[in-house]
PDB file of C-alpha atoms in Angstrom:
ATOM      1  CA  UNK A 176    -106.776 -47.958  18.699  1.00  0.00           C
ATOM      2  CA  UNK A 177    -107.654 -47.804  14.684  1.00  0.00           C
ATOM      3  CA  UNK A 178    -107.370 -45.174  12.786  1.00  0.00           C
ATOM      4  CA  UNK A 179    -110.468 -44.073  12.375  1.00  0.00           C
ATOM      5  CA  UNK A 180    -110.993 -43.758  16.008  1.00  0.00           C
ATOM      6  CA  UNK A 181    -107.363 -41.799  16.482  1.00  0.00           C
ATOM      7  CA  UNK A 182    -109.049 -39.655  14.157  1.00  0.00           C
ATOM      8  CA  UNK A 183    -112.988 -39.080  15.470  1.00  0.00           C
ATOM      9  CA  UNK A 184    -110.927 -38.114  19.008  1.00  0.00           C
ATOM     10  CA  UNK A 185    -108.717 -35.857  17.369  1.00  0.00           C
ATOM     11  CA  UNK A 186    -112.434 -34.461  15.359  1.00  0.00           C
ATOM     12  CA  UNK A 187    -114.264 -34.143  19.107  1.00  0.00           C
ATOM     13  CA  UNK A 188    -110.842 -32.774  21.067  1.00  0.00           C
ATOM     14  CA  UNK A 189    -111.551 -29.823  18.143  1.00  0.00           C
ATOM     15  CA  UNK A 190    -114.936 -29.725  17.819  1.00  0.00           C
ATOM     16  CA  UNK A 191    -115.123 -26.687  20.030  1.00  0.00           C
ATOM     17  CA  UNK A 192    -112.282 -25.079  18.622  1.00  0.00           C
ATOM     18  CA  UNK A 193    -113.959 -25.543  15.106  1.00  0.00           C
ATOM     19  CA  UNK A 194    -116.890 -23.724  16.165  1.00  0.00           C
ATOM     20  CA  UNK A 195    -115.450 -20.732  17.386  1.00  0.00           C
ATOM     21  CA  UNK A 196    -113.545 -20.769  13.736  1.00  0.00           C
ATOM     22  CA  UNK A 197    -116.921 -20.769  11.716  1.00  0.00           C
ATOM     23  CA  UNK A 198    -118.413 -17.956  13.847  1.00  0.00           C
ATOM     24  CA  UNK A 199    -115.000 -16.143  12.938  1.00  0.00           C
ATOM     25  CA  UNK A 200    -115.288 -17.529   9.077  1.00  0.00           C
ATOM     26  CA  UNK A 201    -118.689 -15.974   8.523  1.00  0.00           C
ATOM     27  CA  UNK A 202    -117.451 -12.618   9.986  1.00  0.00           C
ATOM     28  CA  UNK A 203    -114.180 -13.076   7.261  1.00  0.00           C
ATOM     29  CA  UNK A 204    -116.729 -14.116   4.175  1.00  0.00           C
ATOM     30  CA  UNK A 205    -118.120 -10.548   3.923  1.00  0.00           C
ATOM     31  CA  UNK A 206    -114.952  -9.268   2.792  1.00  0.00           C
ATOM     32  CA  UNK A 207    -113.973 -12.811   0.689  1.00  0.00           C
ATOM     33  CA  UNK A 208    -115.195 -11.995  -2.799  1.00  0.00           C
ATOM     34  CA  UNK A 209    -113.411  -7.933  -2.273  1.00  0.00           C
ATOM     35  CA  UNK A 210    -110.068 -10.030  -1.847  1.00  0.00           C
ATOM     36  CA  UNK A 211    -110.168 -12.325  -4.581  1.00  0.00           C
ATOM     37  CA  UNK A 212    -111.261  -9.571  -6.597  1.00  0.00           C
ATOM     38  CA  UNK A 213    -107.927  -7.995  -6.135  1.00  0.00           C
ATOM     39  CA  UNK A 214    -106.191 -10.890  -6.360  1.00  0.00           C
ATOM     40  CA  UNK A 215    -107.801 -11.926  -9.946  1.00  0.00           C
ATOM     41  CA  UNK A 216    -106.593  -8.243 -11.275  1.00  0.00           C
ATOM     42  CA  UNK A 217    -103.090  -8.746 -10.197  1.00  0.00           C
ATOM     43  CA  UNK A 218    -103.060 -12.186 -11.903  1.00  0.00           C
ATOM     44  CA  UNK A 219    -104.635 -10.756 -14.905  1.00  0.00           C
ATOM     45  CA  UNK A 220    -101.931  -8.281 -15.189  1.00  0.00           C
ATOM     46  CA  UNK A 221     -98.748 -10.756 -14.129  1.00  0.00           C
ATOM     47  CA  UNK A 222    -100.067 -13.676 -15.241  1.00  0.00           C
ATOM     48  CA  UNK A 223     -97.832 -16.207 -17.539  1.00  0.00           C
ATOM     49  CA  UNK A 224     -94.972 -15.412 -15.368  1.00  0.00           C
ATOM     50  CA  UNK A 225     -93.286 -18.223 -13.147  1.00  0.00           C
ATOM     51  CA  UNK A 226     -91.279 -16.234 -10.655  1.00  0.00           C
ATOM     52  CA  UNK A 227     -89.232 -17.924  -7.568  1.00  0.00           C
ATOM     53  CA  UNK A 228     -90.136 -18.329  -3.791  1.00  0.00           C
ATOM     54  CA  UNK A 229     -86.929 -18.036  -1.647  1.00  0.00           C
ATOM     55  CA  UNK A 230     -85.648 -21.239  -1.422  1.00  0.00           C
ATOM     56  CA  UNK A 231     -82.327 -19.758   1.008  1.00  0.00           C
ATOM     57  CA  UNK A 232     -79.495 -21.516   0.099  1.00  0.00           C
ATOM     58  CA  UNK A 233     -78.426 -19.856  -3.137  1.00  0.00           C
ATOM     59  CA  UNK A 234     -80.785 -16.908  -2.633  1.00  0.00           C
ATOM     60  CA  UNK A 235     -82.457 -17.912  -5.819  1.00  0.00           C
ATOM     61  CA  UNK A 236     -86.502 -17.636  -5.123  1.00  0.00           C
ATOM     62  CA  UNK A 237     -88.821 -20.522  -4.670  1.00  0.00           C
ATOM     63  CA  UNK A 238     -91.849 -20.521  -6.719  1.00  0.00           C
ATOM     64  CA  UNK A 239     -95.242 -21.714  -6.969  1.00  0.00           C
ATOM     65  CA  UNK A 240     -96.806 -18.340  -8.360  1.00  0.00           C
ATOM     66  CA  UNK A 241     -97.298 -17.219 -11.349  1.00  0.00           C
ATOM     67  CA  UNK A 242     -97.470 -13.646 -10.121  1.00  0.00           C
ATOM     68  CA  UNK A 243     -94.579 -11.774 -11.426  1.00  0.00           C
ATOM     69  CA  UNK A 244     -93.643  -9.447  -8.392  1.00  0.00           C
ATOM     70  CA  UNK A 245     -92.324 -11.946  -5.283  1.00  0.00           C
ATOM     71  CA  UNK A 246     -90.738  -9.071  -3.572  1.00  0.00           C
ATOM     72  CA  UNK A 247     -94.112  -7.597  -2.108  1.00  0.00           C
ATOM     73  CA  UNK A 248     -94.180  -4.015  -1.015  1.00  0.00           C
ATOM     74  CA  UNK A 249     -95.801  -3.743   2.153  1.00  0.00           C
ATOM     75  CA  UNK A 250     -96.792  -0.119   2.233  1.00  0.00           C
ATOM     76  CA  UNK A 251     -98.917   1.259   4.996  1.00  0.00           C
ATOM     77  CA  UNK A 252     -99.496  -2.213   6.293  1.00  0.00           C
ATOM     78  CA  UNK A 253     -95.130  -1.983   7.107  1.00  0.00           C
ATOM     79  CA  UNK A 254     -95.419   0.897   9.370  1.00  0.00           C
ATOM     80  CA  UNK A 255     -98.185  -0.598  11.255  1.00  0.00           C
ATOM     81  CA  UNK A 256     -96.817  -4.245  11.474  1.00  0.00           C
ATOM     82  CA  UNK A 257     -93.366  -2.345  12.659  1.00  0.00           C
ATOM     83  CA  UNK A 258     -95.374  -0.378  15.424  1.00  0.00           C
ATOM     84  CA  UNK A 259     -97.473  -2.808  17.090  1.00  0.00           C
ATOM     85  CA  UNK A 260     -94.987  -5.771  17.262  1.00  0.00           C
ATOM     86  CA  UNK A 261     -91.710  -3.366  19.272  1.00  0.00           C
ATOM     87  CA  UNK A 262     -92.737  -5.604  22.167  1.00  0.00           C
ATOM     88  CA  UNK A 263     -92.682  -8.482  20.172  1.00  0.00           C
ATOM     89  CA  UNK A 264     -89.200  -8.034  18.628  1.00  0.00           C
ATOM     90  CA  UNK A 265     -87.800  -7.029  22.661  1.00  0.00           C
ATOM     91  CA  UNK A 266     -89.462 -10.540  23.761  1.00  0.00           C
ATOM     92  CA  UNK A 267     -86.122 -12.274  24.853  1.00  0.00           C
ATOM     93  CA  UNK A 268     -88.207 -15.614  24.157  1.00  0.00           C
ATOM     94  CA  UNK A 269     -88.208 -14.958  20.313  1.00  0.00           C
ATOM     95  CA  UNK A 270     -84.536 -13.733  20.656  1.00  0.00           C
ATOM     96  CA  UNK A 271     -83.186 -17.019  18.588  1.00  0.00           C
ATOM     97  CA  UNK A 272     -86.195 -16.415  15.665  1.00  0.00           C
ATOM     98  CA  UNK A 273     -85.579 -14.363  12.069  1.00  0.00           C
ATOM     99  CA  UNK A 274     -87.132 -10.414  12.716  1.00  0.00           C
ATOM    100  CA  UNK A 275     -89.625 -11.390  10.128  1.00  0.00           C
ATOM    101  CA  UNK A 276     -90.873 -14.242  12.285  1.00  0.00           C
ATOM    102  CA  UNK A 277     -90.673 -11.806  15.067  1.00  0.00           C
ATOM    103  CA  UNK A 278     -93.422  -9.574  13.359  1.00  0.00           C
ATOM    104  CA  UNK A 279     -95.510 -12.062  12.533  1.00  0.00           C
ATOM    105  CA  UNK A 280     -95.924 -12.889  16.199  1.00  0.00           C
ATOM    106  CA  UNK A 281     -97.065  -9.189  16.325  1.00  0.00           C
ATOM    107  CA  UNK A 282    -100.188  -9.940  14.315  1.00  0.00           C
ATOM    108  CA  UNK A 283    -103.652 -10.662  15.196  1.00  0.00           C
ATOM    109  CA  UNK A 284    -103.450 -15.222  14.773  1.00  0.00           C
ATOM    110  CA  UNK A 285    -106.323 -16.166  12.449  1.00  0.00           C
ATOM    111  CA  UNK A 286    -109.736 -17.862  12.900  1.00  0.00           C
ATOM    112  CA  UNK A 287    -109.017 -16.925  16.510  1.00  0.00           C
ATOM    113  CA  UNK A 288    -106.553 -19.131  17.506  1.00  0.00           C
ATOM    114  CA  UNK A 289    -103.971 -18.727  19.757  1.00  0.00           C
ATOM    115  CA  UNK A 290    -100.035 -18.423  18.878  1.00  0.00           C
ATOM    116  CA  UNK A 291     -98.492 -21.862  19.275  1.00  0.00           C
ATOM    117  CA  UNK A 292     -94.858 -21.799  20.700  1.00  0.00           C
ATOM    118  CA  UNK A 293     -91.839 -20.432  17.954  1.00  0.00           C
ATOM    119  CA  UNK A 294     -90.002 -23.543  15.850  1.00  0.00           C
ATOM    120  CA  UNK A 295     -86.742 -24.860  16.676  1.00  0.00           C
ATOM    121  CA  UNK A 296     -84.753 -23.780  14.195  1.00  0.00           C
ATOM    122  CA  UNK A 297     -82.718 -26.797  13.713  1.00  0.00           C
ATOM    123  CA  UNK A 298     -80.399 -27.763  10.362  1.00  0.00           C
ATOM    124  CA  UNK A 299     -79.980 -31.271   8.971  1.00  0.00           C
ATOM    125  CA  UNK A 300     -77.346 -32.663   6.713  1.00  0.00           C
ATOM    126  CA  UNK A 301     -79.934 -35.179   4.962  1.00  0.00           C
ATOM    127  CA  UNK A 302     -83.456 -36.458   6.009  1.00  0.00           C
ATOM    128  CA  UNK A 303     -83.237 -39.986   7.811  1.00  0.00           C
ATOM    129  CA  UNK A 304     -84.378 -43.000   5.700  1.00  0.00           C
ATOM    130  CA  UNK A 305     -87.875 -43.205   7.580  1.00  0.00           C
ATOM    131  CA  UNK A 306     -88.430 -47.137   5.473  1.00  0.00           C
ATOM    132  CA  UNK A 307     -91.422 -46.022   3.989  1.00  0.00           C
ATOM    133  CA  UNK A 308     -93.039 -48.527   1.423  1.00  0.00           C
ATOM    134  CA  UNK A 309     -94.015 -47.323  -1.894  1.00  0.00           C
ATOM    135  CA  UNK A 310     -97.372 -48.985  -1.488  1.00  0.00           C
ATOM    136  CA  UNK A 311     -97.855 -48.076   2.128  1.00  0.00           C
ATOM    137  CA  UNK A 312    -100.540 -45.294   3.112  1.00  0.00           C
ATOM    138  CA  UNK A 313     -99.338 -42.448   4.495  1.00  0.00           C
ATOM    139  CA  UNK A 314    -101.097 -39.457   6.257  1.00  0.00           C
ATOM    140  CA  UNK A 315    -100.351 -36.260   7.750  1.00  0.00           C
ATOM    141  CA  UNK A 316    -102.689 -34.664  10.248  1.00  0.00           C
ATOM    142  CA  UNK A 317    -101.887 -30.850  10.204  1.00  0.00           C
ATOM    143  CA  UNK A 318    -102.959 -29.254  13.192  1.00  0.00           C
ATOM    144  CA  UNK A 319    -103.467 -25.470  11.927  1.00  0.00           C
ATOM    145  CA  UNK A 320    -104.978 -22.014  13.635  1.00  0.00           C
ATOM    146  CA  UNK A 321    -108.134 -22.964  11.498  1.00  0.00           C
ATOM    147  CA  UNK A 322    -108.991 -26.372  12.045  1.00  0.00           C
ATOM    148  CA  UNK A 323    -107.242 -29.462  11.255  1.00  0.00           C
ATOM    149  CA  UNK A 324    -105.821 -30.444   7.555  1.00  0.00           C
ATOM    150  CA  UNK A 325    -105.412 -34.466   6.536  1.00  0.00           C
ATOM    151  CA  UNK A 326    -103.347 -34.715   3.712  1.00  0.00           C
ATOM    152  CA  UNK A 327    -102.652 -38.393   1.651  1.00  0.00           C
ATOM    153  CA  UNK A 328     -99.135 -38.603   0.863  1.00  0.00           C
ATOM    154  CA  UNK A 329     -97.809 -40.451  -2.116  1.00  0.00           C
ATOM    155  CA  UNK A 330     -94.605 -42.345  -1.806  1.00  0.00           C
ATOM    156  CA  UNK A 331     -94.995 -44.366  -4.993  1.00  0.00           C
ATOM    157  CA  UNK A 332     -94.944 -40.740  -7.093  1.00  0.00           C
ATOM    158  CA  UNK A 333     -92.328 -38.844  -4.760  1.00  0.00           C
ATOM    159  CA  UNK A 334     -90.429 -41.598  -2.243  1.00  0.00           C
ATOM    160  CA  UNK A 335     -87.738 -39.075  -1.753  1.00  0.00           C
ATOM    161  CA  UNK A 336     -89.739 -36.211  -0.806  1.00  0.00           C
ATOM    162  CA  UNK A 337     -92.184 -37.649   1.154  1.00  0.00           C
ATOM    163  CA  UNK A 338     -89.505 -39.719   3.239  1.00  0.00           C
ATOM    164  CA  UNK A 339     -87.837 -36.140   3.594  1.00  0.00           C
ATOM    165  CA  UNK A 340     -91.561 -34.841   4.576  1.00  0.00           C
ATOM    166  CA  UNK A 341     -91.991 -36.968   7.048  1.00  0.00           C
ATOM    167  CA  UNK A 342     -88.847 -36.890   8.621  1.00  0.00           C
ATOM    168  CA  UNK A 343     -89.346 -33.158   9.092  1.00  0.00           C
ATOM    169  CA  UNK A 344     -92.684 -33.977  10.810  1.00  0.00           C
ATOM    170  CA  UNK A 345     -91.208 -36.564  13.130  1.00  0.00           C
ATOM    171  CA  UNK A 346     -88.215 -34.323  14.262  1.00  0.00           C
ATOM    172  CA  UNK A 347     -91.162 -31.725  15.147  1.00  0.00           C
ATOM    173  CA  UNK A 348     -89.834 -28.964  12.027  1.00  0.00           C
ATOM    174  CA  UNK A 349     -93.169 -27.719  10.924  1.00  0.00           C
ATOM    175  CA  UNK A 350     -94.122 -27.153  14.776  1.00  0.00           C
ATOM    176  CA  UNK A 351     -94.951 -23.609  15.395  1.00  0.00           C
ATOM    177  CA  UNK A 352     -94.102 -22.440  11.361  1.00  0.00           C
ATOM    178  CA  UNK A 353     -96.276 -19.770  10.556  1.00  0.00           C
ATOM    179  CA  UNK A 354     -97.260 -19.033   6.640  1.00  0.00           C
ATOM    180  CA  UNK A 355     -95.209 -16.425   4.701  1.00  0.00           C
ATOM    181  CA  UNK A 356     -97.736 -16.401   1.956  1.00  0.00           C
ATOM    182  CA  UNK A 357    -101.230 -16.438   1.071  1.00  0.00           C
ATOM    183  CA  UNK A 358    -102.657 -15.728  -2.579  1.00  0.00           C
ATOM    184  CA  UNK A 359    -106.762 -15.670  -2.694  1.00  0.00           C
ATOM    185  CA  UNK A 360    -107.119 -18.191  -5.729  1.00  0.00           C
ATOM    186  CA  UNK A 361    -103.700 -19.523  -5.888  1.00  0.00           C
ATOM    187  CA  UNK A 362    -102.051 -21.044  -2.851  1.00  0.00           C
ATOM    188  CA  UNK A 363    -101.249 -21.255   0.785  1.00  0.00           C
ATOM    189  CA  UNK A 364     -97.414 -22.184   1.634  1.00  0.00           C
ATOM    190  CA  UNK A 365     -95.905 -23.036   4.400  1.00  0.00           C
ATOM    191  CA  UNK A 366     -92.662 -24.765   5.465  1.00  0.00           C
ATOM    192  CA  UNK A 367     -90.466 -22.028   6.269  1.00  0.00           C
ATOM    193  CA  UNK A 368     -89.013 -21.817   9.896  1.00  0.00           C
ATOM    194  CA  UNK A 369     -88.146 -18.413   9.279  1.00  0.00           C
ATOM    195  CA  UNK A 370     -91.116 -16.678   7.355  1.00  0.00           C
ATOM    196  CA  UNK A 371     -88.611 -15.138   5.417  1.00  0.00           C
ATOM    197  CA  UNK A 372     -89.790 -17.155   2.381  1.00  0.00           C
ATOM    198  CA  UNK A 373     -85.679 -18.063   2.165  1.00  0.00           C
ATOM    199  CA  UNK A 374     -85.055 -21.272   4.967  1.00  0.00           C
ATOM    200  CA  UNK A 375     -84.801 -24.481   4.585  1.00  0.00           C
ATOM    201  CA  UNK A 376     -83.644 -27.422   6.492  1.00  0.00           C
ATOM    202  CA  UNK A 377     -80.474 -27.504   5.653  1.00  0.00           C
ATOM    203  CA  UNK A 378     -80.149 -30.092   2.327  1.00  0.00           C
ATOM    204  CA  UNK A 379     -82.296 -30.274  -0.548  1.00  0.00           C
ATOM    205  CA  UNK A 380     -84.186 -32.986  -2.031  1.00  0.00           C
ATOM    206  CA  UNK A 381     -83.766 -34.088  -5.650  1.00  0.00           C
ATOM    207  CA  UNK A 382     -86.243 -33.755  -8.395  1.00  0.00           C
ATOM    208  CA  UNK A 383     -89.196 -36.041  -8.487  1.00  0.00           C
ATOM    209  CA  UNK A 384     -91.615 -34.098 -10.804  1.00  0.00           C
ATOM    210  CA  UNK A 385     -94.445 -35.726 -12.154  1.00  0.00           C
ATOM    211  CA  UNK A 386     -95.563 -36.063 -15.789  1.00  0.00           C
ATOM    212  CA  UNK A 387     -96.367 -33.897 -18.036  1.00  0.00           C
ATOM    213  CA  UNK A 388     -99.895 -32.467 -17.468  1.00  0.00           C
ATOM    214  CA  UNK A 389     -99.981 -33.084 -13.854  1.00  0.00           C
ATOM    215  CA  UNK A 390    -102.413 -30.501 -12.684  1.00  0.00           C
ATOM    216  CA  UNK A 391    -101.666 -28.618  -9.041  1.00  0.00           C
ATOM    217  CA  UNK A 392    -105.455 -28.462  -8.175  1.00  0.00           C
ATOM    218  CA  UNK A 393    -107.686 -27.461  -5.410  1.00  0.00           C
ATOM    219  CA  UNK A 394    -106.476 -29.765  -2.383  1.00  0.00           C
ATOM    220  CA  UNK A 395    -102.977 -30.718  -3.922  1.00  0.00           C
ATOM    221  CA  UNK A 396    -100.106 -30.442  -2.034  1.00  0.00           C
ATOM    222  CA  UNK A 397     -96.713 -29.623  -3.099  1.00  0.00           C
ATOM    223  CA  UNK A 398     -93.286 -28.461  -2.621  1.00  0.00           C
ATOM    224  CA  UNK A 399     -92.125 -25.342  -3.401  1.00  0.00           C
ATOM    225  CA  UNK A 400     -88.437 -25.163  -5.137  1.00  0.00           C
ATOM    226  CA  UNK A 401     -85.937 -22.516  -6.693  1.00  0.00           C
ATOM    227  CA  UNK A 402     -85.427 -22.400 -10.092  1.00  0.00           C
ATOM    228  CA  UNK A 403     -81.794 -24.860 -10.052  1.00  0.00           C
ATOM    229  CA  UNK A 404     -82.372 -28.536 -10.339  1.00  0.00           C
ATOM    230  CA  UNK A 405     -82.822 -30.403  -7.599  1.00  0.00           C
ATOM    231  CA  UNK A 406     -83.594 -27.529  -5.180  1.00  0.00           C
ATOM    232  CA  UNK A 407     -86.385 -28.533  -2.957  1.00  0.00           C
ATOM    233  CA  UNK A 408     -86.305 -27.779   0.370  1.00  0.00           C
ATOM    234  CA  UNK A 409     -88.787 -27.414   3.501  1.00  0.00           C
ATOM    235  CA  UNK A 410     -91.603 -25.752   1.742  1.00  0.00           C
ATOM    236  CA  UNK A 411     -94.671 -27.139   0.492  1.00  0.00           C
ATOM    237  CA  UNK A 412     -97.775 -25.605  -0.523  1.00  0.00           C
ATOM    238  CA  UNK A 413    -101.736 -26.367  -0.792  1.00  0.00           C
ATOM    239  CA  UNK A 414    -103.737 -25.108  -3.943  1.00  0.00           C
ATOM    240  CA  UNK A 415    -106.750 -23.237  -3.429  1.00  0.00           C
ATOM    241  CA  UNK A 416    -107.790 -23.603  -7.090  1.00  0.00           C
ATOM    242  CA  UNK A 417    -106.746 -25.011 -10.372  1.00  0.00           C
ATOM    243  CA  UNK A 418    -103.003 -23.391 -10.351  1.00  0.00           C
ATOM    244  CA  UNK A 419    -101.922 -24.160 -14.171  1.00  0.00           C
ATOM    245  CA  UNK A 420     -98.649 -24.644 -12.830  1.00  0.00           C
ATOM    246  CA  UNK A 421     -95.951 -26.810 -14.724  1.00  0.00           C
ATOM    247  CA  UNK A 422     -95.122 -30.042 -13.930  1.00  0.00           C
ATOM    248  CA  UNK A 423     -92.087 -28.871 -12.029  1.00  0.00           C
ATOM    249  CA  UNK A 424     -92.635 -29.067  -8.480  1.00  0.00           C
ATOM    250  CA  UNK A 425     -92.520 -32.158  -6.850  1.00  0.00           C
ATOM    251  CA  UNK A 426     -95.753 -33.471  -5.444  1.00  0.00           C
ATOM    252  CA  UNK A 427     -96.442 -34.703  -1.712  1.00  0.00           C
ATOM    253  CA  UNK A 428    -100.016 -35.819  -1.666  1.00  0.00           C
ATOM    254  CA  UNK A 429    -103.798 -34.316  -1.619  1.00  0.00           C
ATOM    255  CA  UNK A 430    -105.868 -33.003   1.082  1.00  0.00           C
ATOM    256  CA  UNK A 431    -108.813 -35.557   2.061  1.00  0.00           C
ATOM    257  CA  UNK A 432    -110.299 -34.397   5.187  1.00  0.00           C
ATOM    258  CA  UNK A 433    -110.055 -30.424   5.879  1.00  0.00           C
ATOM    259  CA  UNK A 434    -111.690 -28.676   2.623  1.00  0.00           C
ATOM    260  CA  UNK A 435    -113.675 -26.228   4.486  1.00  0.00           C
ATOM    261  CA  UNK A 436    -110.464 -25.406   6.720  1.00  0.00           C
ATOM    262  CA  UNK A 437    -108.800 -24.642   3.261  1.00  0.00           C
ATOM    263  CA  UNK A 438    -111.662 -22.409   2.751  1.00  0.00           C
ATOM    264  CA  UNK A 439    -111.089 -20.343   5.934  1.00  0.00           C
ATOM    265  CA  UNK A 440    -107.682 -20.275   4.846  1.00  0.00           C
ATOM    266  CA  UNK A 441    -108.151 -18.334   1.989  1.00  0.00           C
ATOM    267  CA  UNK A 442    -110.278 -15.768   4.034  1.00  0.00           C
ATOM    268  CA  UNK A 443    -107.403 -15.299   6.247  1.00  0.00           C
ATOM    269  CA  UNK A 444    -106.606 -11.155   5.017  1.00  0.00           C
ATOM    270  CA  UNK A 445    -103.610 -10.206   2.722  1.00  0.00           C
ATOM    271  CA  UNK A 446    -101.998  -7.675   1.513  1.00  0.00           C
ATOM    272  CA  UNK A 447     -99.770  -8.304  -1.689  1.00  0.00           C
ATOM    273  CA  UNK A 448     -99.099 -11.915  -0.400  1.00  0.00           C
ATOM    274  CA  UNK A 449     -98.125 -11.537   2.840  1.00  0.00           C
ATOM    275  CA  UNK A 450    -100.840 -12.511   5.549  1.00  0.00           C
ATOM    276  CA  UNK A 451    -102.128 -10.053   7.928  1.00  0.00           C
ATOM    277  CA  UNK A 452    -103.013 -11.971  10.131  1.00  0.00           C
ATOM    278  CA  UNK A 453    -100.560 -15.431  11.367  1.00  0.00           C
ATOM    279  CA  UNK A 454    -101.612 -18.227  10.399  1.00  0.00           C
ATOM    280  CA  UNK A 455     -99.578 -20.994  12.505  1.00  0.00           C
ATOM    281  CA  UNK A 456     -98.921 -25.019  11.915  1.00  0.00           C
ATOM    282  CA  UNK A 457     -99.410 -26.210  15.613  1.00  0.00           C
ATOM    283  CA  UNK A 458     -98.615 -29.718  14.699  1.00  0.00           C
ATOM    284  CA  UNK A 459     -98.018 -32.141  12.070  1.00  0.00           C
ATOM    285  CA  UNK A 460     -98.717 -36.025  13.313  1.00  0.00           C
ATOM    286  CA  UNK A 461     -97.659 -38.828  10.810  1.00  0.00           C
ATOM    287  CA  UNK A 462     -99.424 -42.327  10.030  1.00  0.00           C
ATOM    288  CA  UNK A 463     -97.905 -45.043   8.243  1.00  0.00           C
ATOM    289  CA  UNK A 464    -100.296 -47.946   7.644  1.00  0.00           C
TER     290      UNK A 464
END
């Protein structure tokens, strides 16, 4: 079977799926333009500022915002995440998983979905050499709660990390990760087993940024990192928008099928940058051609 017809069965298996997500989409878009309103104040205020996403091993944070506050304070939305998800944190099913996973499962999953089973949470000394070619095509069909992203990897810009990328995929990793952040605007990221914004997969992947003026825009995809060389771990990210990030993060590819999943995406509710409402990778399938 080609690709292309892999692909239009994957399209049809969804297409009912899909629909259910735009009925929930339109619902979400009446409240769109109030969140990125809030979000373009706090980046007018922080703005300028690269801090840190978690990146776990040395505790130093992994970034890919330019908001200045990583540490989010939760507020109102803490007491209620901590009293609707006691069952949750009791399941003996989720015993293994981090407490912040735990409360995750405790929220509403977006676009309607339903919660896909928890990640093994498995540690690697190094990624596998998966023999990728530098010229070869390679995509990544990311089955999501909101539809289904296809993301071109690039080997010849970033062998290292997309060998490590798809080893991750192939060992089933990303299976079941739900997103620690969403920033309206800015990006979606993804990658951590824990949702603690701090795991990894146990080694780290050396630098491979790209040259100056590389620009992280809408449909890029990237890794998050710490702020020590050579720090990249598990996490990657999707930009919703023209980031005017640094060159400093090494790049995995661009989204080409999946744009108006991205836009649901960025519907999906937040408060600070934590989601309220789980947004879940169900699967990521690899193609090497």
């Amino acid at each position: 079977m080609s690709k292309a017809d892999k692909r239009q069965r994957q399209r049809e298996n969804r297409a009912a799926a899909r629909a259910r997500q735009e009925r929930e989409a339109r619902r979400r878009r009446t409240t769109r333009f109030a969140i990125r309103a809030g979000a373009v104040v706090v980046v007018i205020l922080l703005a300028g500022v690269i801090i840190n996403l978690l990146s776990g091993d040395d505790e130093v944070p992994e970034t890919t915002t330019t908001v200045a506050a990583t540490t989010t304070t939760l507020g109102e939305a803490t007491t209620t995440t901590a009293a609707s998800t006691t069952t949750v944190l009791d399941d003996p099913a989720l015993e293994s998983q981090s407490d912040a996973y735990r409360e995750f499962r405790g929220l509403p999953v977006a676009c309607g979905a339903e919660a896909p089973p928890p990640p093994d949470l498995v540690q690697f000394d190094e990624p596998e050499d998966q023999g990728i070619d530098p010229g070869a095509t390679v995509t990544a069909t990311v089955a999501t709660s909101c539809g289904e992203l296809v993301m071109e990897l690039d080997p010849a810009l970033a062998p290292e990390t997309v060998n490590s990328f798809v080893f991750l995929a192939r060992q089933g990793y990303f299976d079941g990760i739900v997103s620690h952040r969403i920033v309206p605007g800015f990006v979606v990221q993804t990658g951590d087993p824990t949702a603690t914004g701090t795991g990894g997969p146990g080694y780290e992947v050396p630098d491979e940024f790209p040259e100056e003026g590389f620009a992280y825009d809408r449909g890029v995809v990237a890794m998050a990192k710490s702020s020590l060389p050579d720090s990249t771990g598990s996490q990657w990210f999707i930009a919703f928008a023209s980031t005017g990030l640094p060159a400093t993060f090494n790049p995995l590819g661009e989204l080409i099928e999946g744009l108006d999943v991205l836009e649901r995406i960025e519907a999906i509710p937040a408060q600070g940058e934590r989601p309220l409402e789980a947004f879940y990778i169900e699967s990521v399938t690899i193609d090497v051609g």
